[in-house]
Structure formats: structure tokens, C-alpha cells
CSV table of C-alpha atoms and ligand atoms in Angstrom, one decimal:
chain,number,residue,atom,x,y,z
Z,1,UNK,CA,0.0,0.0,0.0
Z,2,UNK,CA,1.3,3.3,-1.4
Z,3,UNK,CA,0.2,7.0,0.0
Z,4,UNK,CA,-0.5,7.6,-3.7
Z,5,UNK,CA,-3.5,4.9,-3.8
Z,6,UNK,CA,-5.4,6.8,-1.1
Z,7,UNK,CA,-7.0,9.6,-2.8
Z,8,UNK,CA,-4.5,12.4,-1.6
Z,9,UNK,CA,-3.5,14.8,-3.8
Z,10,UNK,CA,-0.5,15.6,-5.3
Z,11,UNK,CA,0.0,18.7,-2.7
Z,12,UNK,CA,-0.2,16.6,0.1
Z,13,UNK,CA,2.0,13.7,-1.1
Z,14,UNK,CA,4.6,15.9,-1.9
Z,15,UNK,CA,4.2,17.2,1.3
Z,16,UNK,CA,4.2,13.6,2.8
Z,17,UNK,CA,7.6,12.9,0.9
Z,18,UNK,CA,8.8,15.8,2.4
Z,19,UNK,CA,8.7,14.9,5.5
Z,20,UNK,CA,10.0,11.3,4.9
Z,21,UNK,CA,7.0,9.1,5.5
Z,22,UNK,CA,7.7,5.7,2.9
Z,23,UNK,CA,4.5,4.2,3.0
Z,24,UNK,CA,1.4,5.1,5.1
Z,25,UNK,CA,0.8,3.2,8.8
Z,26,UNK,CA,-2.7,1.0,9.3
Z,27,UNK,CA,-4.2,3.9,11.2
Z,28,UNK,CA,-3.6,6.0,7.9
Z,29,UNK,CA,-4.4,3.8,5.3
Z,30,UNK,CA,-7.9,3.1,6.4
Z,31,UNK,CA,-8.5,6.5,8.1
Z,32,UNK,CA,-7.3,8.7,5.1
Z,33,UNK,CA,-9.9,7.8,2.5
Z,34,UNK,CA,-13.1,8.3,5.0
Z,35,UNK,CA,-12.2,11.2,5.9
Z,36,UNK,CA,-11.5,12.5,2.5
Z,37,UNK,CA,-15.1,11.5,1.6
Z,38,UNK,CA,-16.5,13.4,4.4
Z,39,UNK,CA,-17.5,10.2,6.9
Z,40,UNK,CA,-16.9,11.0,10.9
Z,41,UNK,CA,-14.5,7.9,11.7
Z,42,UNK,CA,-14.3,5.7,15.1
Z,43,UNK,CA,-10.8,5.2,15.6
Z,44,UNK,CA,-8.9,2.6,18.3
Z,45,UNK,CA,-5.3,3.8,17.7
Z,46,UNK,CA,-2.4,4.5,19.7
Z,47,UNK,CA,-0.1,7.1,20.4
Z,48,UNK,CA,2.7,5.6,17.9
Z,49,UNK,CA,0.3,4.8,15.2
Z,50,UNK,CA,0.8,7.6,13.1
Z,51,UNK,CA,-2.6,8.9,14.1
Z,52,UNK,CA,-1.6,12.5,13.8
Z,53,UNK,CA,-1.2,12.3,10.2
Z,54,UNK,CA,-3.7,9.6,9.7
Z,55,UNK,CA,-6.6,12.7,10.1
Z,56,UNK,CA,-3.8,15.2,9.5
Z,57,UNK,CA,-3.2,15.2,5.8
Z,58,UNK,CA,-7.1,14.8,4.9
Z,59,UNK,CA,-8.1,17.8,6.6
Z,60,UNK,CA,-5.0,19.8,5.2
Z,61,UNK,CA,-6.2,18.7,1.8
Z,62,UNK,CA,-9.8,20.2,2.6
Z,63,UNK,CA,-7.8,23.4,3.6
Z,64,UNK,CA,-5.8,23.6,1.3
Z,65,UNK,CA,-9.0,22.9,-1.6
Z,66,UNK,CA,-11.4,25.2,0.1
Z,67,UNK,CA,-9.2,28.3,1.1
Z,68,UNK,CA,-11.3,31.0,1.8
Z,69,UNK,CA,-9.6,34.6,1.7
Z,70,UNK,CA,-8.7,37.1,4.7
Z,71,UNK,CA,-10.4,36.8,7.7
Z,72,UNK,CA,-9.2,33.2,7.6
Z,73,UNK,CA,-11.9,31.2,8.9
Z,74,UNK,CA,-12.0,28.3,11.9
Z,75,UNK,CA,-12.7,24.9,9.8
Z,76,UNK,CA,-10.4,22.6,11.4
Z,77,UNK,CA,-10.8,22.1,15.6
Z,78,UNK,CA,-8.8,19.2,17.3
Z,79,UNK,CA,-8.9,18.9,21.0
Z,80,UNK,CA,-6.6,17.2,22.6
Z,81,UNK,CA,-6.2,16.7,26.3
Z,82,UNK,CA,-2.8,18.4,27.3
Z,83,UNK,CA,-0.7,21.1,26.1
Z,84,UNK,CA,2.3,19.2,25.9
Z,85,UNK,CA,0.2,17.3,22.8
Z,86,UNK,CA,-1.4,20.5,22.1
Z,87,UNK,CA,2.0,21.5,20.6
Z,88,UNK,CA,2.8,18.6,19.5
Z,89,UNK,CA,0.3,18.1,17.2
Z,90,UNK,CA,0.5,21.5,16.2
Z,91,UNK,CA,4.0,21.2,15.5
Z,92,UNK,CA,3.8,18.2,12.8
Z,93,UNK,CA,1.1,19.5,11.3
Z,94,UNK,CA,3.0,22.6,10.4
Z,95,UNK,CA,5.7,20.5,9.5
Z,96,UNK,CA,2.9,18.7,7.3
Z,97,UNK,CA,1.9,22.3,6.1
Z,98,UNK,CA,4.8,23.5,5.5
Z,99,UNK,CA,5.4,21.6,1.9
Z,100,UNK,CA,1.9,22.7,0.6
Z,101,UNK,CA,1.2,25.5,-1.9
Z,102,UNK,CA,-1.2,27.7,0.3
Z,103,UNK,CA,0.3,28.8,3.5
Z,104,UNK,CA,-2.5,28.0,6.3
Z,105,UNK,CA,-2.5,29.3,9.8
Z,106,UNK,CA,-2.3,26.2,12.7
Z,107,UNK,CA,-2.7,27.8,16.2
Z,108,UNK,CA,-2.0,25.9,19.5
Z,109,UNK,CA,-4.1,27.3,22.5
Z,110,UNK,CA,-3.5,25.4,25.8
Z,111,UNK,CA,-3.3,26.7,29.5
Z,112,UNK,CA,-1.2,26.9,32.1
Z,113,UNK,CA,0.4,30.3,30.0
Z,114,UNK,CA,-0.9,33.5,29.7
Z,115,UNK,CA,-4.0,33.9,27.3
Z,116,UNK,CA,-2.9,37.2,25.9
Z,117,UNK,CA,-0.3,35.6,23.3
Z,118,UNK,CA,-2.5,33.6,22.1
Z,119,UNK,CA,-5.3,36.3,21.5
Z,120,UNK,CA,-2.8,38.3,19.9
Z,121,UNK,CA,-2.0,35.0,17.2
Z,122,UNK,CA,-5.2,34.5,16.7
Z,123,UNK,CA,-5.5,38.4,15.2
Z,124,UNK,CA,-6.8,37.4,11.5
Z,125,UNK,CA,-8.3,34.1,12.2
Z,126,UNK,CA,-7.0,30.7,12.0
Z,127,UNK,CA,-7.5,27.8,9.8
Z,128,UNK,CA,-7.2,25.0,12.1
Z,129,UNK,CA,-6.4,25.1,15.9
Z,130,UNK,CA,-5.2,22.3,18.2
Z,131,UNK,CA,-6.7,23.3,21.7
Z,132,UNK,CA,-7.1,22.0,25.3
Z,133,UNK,CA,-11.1,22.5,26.1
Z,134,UNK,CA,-10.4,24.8,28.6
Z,135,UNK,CA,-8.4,27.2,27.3
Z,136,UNK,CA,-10.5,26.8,23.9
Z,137,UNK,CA,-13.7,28.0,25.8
Z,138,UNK,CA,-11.5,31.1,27.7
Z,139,UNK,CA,-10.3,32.3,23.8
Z,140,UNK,CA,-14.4,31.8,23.2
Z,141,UNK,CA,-15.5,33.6,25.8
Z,142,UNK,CA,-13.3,36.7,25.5
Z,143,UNK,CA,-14.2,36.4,21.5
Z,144,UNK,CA,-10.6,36.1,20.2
Z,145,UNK,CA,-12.4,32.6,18.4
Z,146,UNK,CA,-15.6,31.2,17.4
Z,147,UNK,CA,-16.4,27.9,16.0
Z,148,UNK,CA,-19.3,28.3,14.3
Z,149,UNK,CA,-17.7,28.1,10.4
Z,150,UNK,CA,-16.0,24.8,12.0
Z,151,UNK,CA,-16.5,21.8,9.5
Z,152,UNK,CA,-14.2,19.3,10.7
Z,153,UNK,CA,-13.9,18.6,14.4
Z,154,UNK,CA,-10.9,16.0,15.7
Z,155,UNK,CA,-11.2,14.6,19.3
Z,156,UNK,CA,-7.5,13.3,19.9
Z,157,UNK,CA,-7.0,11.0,22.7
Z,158,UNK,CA,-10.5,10.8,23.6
Z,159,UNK,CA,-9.9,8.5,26.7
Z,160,UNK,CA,-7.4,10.9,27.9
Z,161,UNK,CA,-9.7,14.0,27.9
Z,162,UNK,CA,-12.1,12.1,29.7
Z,163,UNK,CA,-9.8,10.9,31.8
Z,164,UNK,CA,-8.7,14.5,33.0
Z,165,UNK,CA,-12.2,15.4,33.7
Z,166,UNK,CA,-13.2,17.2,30.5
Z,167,UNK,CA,-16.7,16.4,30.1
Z,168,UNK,CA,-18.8,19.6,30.7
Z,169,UNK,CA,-16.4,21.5,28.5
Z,170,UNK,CA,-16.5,19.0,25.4
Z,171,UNK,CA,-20.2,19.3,25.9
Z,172,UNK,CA,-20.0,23.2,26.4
Z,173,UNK,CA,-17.9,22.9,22.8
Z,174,UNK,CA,-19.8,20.5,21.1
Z,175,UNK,CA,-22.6,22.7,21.6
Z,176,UNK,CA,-21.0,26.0,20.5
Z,177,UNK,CA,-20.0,23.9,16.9
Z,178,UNK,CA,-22.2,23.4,13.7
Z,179,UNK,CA,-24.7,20.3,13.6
Z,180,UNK,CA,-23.5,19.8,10.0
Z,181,UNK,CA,-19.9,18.5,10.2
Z,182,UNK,CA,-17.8,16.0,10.1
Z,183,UNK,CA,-16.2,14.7,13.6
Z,184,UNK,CA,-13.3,12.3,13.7
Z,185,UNK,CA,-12.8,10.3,16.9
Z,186,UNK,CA,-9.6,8.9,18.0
Z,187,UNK,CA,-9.0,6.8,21.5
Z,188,UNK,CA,-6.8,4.2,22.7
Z,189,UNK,CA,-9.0,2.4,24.7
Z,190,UNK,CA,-12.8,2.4,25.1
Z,191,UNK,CA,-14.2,2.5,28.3
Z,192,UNK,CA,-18.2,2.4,28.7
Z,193,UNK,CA,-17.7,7.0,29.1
Z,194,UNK,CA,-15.5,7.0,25.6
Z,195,UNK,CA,-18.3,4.9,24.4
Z,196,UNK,CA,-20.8,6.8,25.3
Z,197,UNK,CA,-19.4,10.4,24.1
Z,198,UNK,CA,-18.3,8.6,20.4
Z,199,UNK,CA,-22.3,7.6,20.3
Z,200,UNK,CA,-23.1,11.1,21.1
Z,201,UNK,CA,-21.0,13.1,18.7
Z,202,UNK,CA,-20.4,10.1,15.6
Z,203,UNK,CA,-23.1,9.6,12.9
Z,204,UNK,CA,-22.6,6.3,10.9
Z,205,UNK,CA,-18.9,6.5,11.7
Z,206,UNK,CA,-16.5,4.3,9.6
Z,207,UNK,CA,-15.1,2.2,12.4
Z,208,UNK,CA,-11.3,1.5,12.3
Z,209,UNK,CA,-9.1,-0.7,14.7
Z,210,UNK,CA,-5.6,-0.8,14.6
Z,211,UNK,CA,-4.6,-3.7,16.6
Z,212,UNK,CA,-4.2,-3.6,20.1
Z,213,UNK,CA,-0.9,-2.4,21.3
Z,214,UNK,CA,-0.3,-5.2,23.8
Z,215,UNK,CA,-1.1,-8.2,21.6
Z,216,UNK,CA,-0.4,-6.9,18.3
Z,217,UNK,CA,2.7,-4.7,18.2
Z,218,UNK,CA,5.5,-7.1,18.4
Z,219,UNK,CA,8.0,-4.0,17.7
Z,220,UNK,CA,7.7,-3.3,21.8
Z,221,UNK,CA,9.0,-6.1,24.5
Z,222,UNK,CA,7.2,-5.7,27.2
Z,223,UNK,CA,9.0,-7.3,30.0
Z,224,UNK,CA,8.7,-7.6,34.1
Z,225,UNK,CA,11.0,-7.1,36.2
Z,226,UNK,CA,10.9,-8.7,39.9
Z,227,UNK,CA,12.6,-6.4,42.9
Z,228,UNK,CA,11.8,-5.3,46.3
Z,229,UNK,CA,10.5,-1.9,46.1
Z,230,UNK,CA,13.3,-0.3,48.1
Z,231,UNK,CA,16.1,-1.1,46.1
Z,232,UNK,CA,14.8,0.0,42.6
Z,233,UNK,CA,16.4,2.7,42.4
Z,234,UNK,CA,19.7,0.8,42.7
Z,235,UNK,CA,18.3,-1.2,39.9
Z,236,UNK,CA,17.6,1.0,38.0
Z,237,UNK,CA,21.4,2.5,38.2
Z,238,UNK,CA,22.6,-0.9,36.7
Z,239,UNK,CA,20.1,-1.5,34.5
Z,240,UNK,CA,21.3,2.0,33.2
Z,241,UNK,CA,24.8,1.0,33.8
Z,242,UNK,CA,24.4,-2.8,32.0
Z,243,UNK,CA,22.6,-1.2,28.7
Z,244,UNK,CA,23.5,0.6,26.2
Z,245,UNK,CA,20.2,2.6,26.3
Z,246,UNK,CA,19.8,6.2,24.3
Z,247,UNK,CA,17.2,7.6,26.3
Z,248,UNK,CA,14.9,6.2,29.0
Z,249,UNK,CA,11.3,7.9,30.5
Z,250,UNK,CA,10.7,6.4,33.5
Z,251,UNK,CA,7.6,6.5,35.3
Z,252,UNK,CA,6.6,7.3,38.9
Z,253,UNK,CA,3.5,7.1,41.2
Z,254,UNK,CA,3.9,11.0,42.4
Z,255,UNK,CA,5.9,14.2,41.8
Z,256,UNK,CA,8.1,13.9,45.4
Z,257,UNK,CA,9.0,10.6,43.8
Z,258,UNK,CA,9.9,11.9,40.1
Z,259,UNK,CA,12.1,14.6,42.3
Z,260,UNK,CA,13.5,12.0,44.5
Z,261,UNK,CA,14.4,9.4,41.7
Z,262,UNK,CA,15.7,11.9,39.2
Z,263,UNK,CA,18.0,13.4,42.3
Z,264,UNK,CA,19.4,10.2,43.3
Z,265,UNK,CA,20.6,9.5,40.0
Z,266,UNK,CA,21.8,12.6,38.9
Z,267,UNK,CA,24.2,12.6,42.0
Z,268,UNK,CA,24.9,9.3,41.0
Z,269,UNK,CA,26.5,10.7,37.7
Z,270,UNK,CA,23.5,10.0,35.2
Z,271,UNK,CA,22.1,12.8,33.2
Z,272,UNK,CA,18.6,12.7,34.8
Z,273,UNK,CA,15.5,15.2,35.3
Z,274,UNK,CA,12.3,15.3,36.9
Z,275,UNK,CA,9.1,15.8,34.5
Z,276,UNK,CA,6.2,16.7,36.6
Z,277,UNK,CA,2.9,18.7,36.5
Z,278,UNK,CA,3.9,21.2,38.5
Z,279,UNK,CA,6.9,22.6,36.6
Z,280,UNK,CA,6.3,25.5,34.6
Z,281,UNK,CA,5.5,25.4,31.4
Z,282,UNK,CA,9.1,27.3,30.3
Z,283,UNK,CA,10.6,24.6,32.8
Z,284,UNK,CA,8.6,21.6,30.4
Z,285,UNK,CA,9.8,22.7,27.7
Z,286,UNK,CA,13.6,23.3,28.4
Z,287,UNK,CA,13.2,19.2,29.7
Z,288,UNK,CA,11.8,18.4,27.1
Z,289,UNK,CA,14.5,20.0,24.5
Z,290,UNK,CA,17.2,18.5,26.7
Z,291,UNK,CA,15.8,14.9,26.8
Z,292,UNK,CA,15.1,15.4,23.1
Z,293,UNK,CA,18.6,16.3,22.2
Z,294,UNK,CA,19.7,13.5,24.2
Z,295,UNK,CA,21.4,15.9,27.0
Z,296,UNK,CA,19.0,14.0,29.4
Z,297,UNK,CA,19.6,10.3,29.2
Z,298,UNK,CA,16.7,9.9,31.9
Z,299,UNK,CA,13.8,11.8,32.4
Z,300,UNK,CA,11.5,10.6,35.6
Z,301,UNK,CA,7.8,11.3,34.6
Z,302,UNK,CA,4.4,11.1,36.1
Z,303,UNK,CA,1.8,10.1,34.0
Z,304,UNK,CA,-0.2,14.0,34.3
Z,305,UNK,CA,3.4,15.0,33.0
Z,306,UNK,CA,4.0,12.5,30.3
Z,307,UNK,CA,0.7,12.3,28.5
Z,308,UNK,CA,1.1,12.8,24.9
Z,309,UNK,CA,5.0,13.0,24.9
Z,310,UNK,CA,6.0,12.5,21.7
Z,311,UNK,CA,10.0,11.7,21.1
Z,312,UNK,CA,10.2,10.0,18.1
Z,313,UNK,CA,12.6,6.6,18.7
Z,314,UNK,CA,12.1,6.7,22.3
Z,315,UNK,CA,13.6,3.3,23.2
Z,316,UNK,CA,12.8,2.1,26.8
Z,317,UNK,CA,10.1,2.7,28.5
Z,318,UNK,CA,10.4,1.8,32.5
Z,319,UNK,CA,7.5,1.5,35.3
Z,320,UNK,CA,9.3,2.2,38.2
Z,321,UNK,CA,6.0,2.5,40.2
Z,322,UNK,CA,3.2,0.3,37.7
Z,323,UNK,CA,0.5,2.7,36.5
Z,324,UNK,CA,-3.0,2.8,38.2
Z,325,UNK,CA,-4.6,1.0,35.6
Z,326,UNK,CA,-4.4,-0.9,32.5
Z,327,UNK,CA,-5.6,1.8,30.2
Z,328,UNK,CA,-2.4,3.8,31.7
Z,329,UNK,CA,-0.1,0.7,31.1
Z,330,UNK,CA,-1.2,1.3,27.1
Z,331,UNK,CA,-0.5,4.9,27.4
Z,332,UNK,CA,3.1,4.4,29.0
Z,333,UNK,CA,4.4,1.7,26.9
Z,334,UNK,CA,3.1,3.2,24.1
Z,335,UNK,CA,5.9,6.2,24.8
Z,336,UNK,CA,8.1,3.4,23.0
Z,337,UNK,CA,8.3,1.3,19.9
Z,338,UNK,CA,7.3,4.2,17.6
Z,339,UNK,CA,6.3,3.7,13.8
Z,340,UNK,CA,7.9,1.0,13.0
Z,341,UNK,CA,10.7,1.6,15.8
Z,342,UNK,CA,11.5,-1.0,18.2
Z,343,UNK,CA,10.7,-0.7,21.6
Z,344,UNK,CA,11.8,-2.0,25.5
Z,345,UNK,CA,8.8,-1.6,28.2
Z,346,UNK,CA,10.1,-3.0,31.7
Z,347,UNK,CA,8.1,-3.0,34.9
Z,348,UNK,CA,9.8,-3.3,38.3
Z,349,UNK,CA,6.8,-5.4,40.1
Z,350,UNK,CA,7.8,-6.0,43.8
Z,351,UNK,CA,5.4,-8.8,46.3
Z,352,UNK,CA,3.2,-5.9,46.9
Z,353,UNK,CA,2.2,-5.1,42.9
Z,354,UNK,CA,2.1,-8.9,41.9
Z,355,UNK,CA,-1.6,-8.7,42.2
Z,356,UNK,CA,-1.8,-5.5,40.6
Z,357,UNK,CA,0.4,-6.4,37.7
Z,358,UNK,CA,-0.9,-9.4,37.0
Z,359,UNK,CA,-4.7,-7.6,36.5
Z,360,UNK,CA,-2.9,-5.3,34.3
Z,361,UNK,CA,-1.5,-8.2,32.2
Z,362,UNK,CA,-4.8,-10.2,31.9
Z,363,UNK,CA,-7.0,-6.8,30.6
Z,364,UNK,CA,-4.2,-6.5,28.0
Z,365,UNK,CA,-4.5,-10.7,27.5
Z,366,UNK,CA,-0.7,-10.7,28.1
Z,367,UNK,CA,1.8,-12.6,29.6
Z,368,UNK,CA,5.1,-11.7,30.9
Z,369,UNK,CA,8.0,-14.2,32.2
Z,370,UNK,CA,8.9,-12.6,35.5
Z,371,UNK,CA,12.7,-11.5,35.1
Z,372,UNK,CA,15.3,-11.5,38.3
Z,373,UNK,CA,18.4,-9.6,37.8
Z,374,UNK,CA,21.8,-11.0,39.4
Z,375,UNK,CA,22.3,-9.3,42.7
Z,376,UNK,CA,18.7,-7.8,42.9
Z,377,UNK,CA,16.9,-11.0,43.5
Z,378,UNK,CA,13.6,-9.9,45.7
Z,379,UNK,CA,13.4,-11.4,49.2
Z,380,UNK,CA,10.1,-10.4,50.2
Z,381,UNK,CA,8.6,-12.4,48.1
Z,382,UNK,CA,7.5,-15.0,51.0
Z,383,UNK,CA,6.0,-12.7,53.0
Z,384,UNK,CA,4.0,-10.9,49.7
Z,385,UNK,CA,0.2,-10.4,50.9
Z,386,UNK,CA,-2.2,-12.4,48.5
Z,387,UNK,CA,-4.3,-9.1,47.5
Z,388,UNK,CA,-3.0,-6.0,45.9
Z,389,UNK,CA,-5.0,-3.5,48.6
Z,390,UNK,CA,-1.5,-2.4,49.9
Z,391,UNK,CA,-0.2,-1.7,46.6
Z,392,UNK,CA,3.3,0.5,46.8
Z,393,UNK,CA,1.8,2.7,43.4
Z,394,UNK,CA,-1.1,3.7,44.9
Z,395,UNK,CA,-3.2,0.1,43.9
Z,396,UNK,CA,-6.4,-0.7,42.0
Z,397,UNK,CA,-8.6,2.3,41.4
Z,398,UNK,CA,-11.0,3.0,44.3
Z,399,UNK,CA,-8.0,2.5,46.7
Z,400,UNK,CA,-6.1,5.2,45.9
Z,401,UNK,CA,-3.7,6.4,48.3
Z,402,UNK,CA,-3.8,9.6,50.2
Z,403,UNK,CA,-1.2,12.2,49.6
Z,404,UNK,CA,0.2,12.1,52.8
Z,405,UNK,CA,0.4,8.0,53.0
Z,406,UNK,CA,2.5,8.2,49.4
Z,407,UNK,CA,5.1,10.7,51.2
Z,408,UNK,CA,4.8,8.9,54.5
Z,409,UNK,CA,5.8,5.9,52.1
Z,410,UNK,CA,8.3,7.5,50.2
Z,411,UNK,CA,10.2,8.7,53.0
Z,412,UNK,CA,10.7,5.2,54.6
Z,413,UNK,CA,11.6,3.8,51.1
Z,414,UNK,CA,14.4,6.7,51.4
Z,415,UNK,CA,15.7,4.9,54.3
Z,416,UNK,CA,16.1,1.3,53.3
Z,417,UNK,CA,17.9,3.2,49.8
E,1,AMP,P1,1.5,9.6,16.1
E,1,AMP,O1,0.9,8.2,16.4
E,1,AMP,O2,0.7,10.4,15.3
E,1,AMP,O3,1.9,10.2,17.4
E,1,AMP,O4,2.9,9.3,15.2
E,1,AMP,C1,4.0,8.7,15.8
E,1,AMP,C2,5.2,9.0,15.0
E,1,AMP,O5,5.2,8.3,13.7
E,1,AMP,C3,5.5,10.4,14.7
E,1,AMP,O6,6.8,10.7,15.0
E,1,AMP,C4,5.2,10.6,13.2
E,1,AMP,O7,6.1,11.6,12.6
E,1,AMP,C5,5.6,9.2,12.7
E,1,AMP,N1,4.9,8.8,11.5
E,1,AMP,C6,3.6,9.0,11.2
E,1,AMP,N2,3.2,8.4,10.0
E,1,AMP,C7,4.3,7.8,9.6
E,1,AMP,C8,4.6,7.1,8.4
E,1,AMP,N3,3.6,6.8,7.5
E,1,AMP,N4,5.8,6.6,8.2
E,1,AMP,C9,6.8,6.8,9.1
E,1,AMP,N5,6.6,7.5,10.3
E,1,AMP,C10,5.4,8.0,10.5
């Protein structure tokens, strides 16, 4: 399967050789000829898919076909659920833009960052914006925006923007937005909520499923790790030590941990940084850079932090603390293994997260040998409760530890380190 044989024209496959894509991913080949006939599409895809460009290069087409002169009009809205992706996206689809004959103007709008800027760049319109709901409905309400000329509307990582409580405002939007349009909905996973919004906002969508990361993607090796949970750290110092890893995005339960972790190695001589919501954005983004340009080798994430990180060739993924749940354990490994790229997911699982990880692997119908390293064999295996109530990441949903308990808990794991 060729990009040519999808209906694109030649504008965007020039544009598409441009930017080096050989041949199109699953996600794209069945995504880009639906949405070039106008159909809303019900999409299970990954980050790593190639999503972005997937409903990307369709819409650009429609922009670039149906320019309308100065004021440039709103057609093309895609939410997405953090500003981290917010910019993401709006990055490669400039980069997408970029080759084509009519310039178009992409604005990202997100939070956490003054609103003025991004009043003032959205002076003479926009053709397509990548927002956060929030922020999107701020720019509305101050009238630097309005959506009703939109005719495409994108919900990227609709899990996610559930997930971080963004209901009533993807209502408030979807009310604000034409009844005639097309809407394009991409998710990871489908819980019964995701269900529910795709039924509300789809009409006769064209239903497309990649396969399922966990079963399907052989390009990442997902493998489990057995250790105590107080010497991880140290484990993690010769895993680091042992492999000749580019970069690794580890993930942690909390930010005191993230700080903690990325601390103790950096004094141990490893080029390592803490990633966490409550860094500034200017703070993200110098990480970021770093870690991109490989000046980081390590960056210790939460999962707020990490959503929608996109570092193409990422190659290990690590679960210091396992995530919450299984839809999270999709999210994090998918960090790795990129387009066609191989991939290394490891979880440290400890007596206490057996339970936990082993939920994890069933959801995801997956089975992984449990690994002992040299040295770093567990010992409290014997003594390892049969339930995973007491779970050192925080457990099964509904058990969630207080903020105090994770310090409390942290702090003693500081000793035995
Ligand atoms: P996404 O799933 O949209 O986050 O894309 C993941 C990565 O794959 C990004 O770095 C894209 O630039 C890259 N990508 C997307 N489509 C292709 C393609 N057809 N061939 C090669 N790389 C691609």
C-alpha cells in the first residue's frame, strides 16, 4: 500500500515525501480515504500509530481545496487533552503544512500560560487550531475565536480527555459547533464514558481498529522485572549502567517521587531530570529539549506529565511504580516502539504489585515471564500479601492512596535506599 493509492492529492503527497514518510501506517491507510469522503471515523489507535497524520493530511487537503480569503476562517478544531500534545500536534502539522502551496495558519491554544499571546495569534483568524477545552472555551469567551464556520472537528486521545475530567467542557464545545460537520474520533482504549461520548457526537462512523498495542505490536517487548520496592532505584542505576540505552522515561507514582528518583541518580552521575505537573510550562519545555537532544539520558515522569510525549525513537520505556490502571499501562508503553521503531517496556513489580500487575497483564491478555536480575533477586517475596490493597503505586482504582500516605511511604523507602 502506497500514500498515492489513497486519494490524496499531489500537494499533500509531496508534502508527505517531504517529511520522509515511505509508506502510510494501518491507522492512515484506512483512516485517510473516510475522511477524505467526508464520513466521521471511530478510531482505536495509539499514540505511535501515526494517528496524527492519519486525520492530519485529509483535513489539510480540505484546507488547502477550500481556502477562503482574509479573515481566515475556523474549519479545522482538534482537542486534545494536554498542552504538551497541544503542541505537539500542532508542530507536525505545520511540518505537514509546510510543503503545501497555500500557506495555512495552525494555532495551539492550551493553558497553564498567559492567554494574551494567544489572543494576539489568533488576530486574522486561523484555519485549524489544536486546543485543550479549557483554554479553547477562555479564547471563546473573550471572543478572540468562534467555532461556528468549523466543519471538521478531531477529538485526539478521547480517553485521555475524559480521563482528565473534561466532560462539561467538550459538551460546552460540542454545543458551540455546527450540527452539520464532520467529527473524527480517535482513542486508545474504550471504556463504557468514551463509548458513550463517540455515540453522542459520531453519525454512521467508519469504524477503524488498529490492533491492540499489547497483543499486536511485536515492535515493543514488554518485560517484568521482579525487585523489592526499596532497592529500585539501585536497579535501576545498573540496568542503566548494564545497557547501552539512548534515552529512558521512566515512570513514577507522584511528583516527590519523580524529584527524588531523578535526584538520586543525577548525584549518581546520570544525566537525569524530573518531569512533573507542576513545573512551569518554560521549565517543560527546556526538559523536554534536553531529553530530546539526548542531554538527558533519563527523564522521571508522572503520567499528568508524560501524557502525549512525543520523542520519536524513544527506546525504553520503564514502570518504576506500575501505573493505576491498565488503560495507563497502554498509554506508557506506548511512549516506546514508535512507527515501526523497536521498543523496551520494563516494569519493576515488587510482592506488593504482583496482584496489581498481574490484572494489568490479563486486561491486556498478556503474559510476561517474570525476570530477576543478578544481585537484585527480591526477598520479600515469602511474605507478599495475596491481594493487591496495599499496593506501593497507589493500587487498583477505588484504593487510591492519600497524599500524605505516598510521602509517608516514600520517606521510609528513602531509608532502606
Ligand atoms: P503519532 O501516532 O501520530 O503520534 O505518530 C507517531 C510517529 O510516527 C510520529 O513521530 C510521526 O512523525 C511518525 N509517522 C507518522 N506516520 C508515519 C509514516 N507513514 N511513516 C513513518 N513515520 C510516520
Amino acid at each position: 500500500m502506497s500514500f498515492s493509492s489513497l486519494g490524496l492529492s499531489p500537494a499533500i503527497l509531496h508534502a508527505v515525501a517531504e517529511r520522509g514518510y515511505a509508506t502510510p501506517t494501518p491507522v492512515q491507510v484506512a483512516a485517510i480515504p473516510a475522511i477524505l469522503r467526508g464520513a466521521d471515523v471511530l478510531a482505536a489507535a495509539q499514540t505511535g500509530s501515526g494517528k496524527t497524520a492519519a486525520f492530519a493530511l485529509p483535513l489539510l487537503q480540505f484546507l488547502q481545496d477550500g481556502r477562503t480569503d482574509k479573515p481566515r476562517k475556523l474549519r479545522v478544531l482538534i482537542l486534545v487533552p494536554t498542552r504538551e500534545l497541544a503542541q505537539q500536534t500542532a508542530e507536525s502539522i505545520r511540518a505537514l503544512a509546510q510543503a503545501c502551496p497555500h500557506s495555512l495558519k495552525i494555532a495551539a491554544l492550551f493553558g497553564g500560560v498567559s492567554i494574551n499571546p494567544q489572543m494576539m495569534d489568533l488576530r486574522g483568524g486561523a484555519d485549524l487550531v489544536v486546543a485543550t477545552p479549557g483554554r479553547l472555551l477562555d479564547l471563546i469567551e473573550h471572543n478572540a475565536l468562534k467555532l461556528s464556520d468549523v466543519a471538521s472537528l478531531v477529538l485526539d486521545e478521547a480517553d485521555r480527555l475524559l480521563d482528565m475530567g473534561f466532560s462539561d467542557e467538550i459538551t460546552r464545545i460540542l454545543a458551540l459547533l455546527p450540527g452539520q460537520r464532520q467529527s473524527l474520533f480517535f482513542s486508545a482504549t474504550f471504556p463504557t464514558a468514551v463509548h458513550a461520548l463517540a455515540g453522542r457526537m459520531l453519525h454512521q462512523p467508519v469504524r477503524i481498529a488498529v490492533p491492540a498495542l499489547a497483543q499486536n505490536q511485536p515492535d515493543i517487548e514488554q518485560r517484568a522485572i521482579m525487585v523489592d520496592a526499596g532497592r529500585r532505584t539501585q536497579l535501576l542505576r545498573h540496568l542503566l549502567k548494564e545497557n547501552q540505552w539512548g534515552r529512558v522515561l521512566v515512570f513514577v507514582a507522584t511528583k516527590y517521587s519523580a524529584e527524588h528518583i531523578a535526584d538520586k541518580l543525577h548525584r549518581a552521575g546520570i544525566k537525569a531530570a524530573a518531569f512533573h505537573g507542576e513545573f512551569s510550562q518554560g521549565a517543560r519545555d527546556e526538559v523536554l529539549a534536553d531529553f530530546k537532544a539526548s542531554k538527558l539520558q533519563v527523564l522521571v515522569a508522572t503520567d499528568v506529565a508524560a501524557r502525549g510525549i512525543d520523542i520519536a525513537q524513544l527506546p525504553v520505556v520503564l514502570n518504576y511504580d506500575l501505573p493505576r490502571s491498565a488503560v495507563d499501562y497502554t498509554h506508557r508503553i506506548g511512549r516506546t516502539g514508535r512507527a515501526g521503531k523497536s521498543g523496551i517496556a520494563i516494569s519493576f513489580v515488587s510482592a506488593d504489585t504482583e496482584a496489581h500487575f498481574h490484572l494489568i497483564e490479563k486486561r491486556h491478555n498478556l503474559k510476561c515471564e517474570r525476570e530477576q536480575i543478578a544481585g537484585f533477586e527480591p526477598v520479600d517475596i515469602a511474605t507478599a500479601p495475596a491481594a493487591p490493597a496495599a499496593a506501593a503505586n497507589g493500587g487498583i482504582k477505588g484504593k487510591r492512596k492519600s497524599k500524605k500516605d505516598k510521602l509517608r511511604e516514600a520517606a521510609a523507602r528513602d531509608e532502606n535506599e
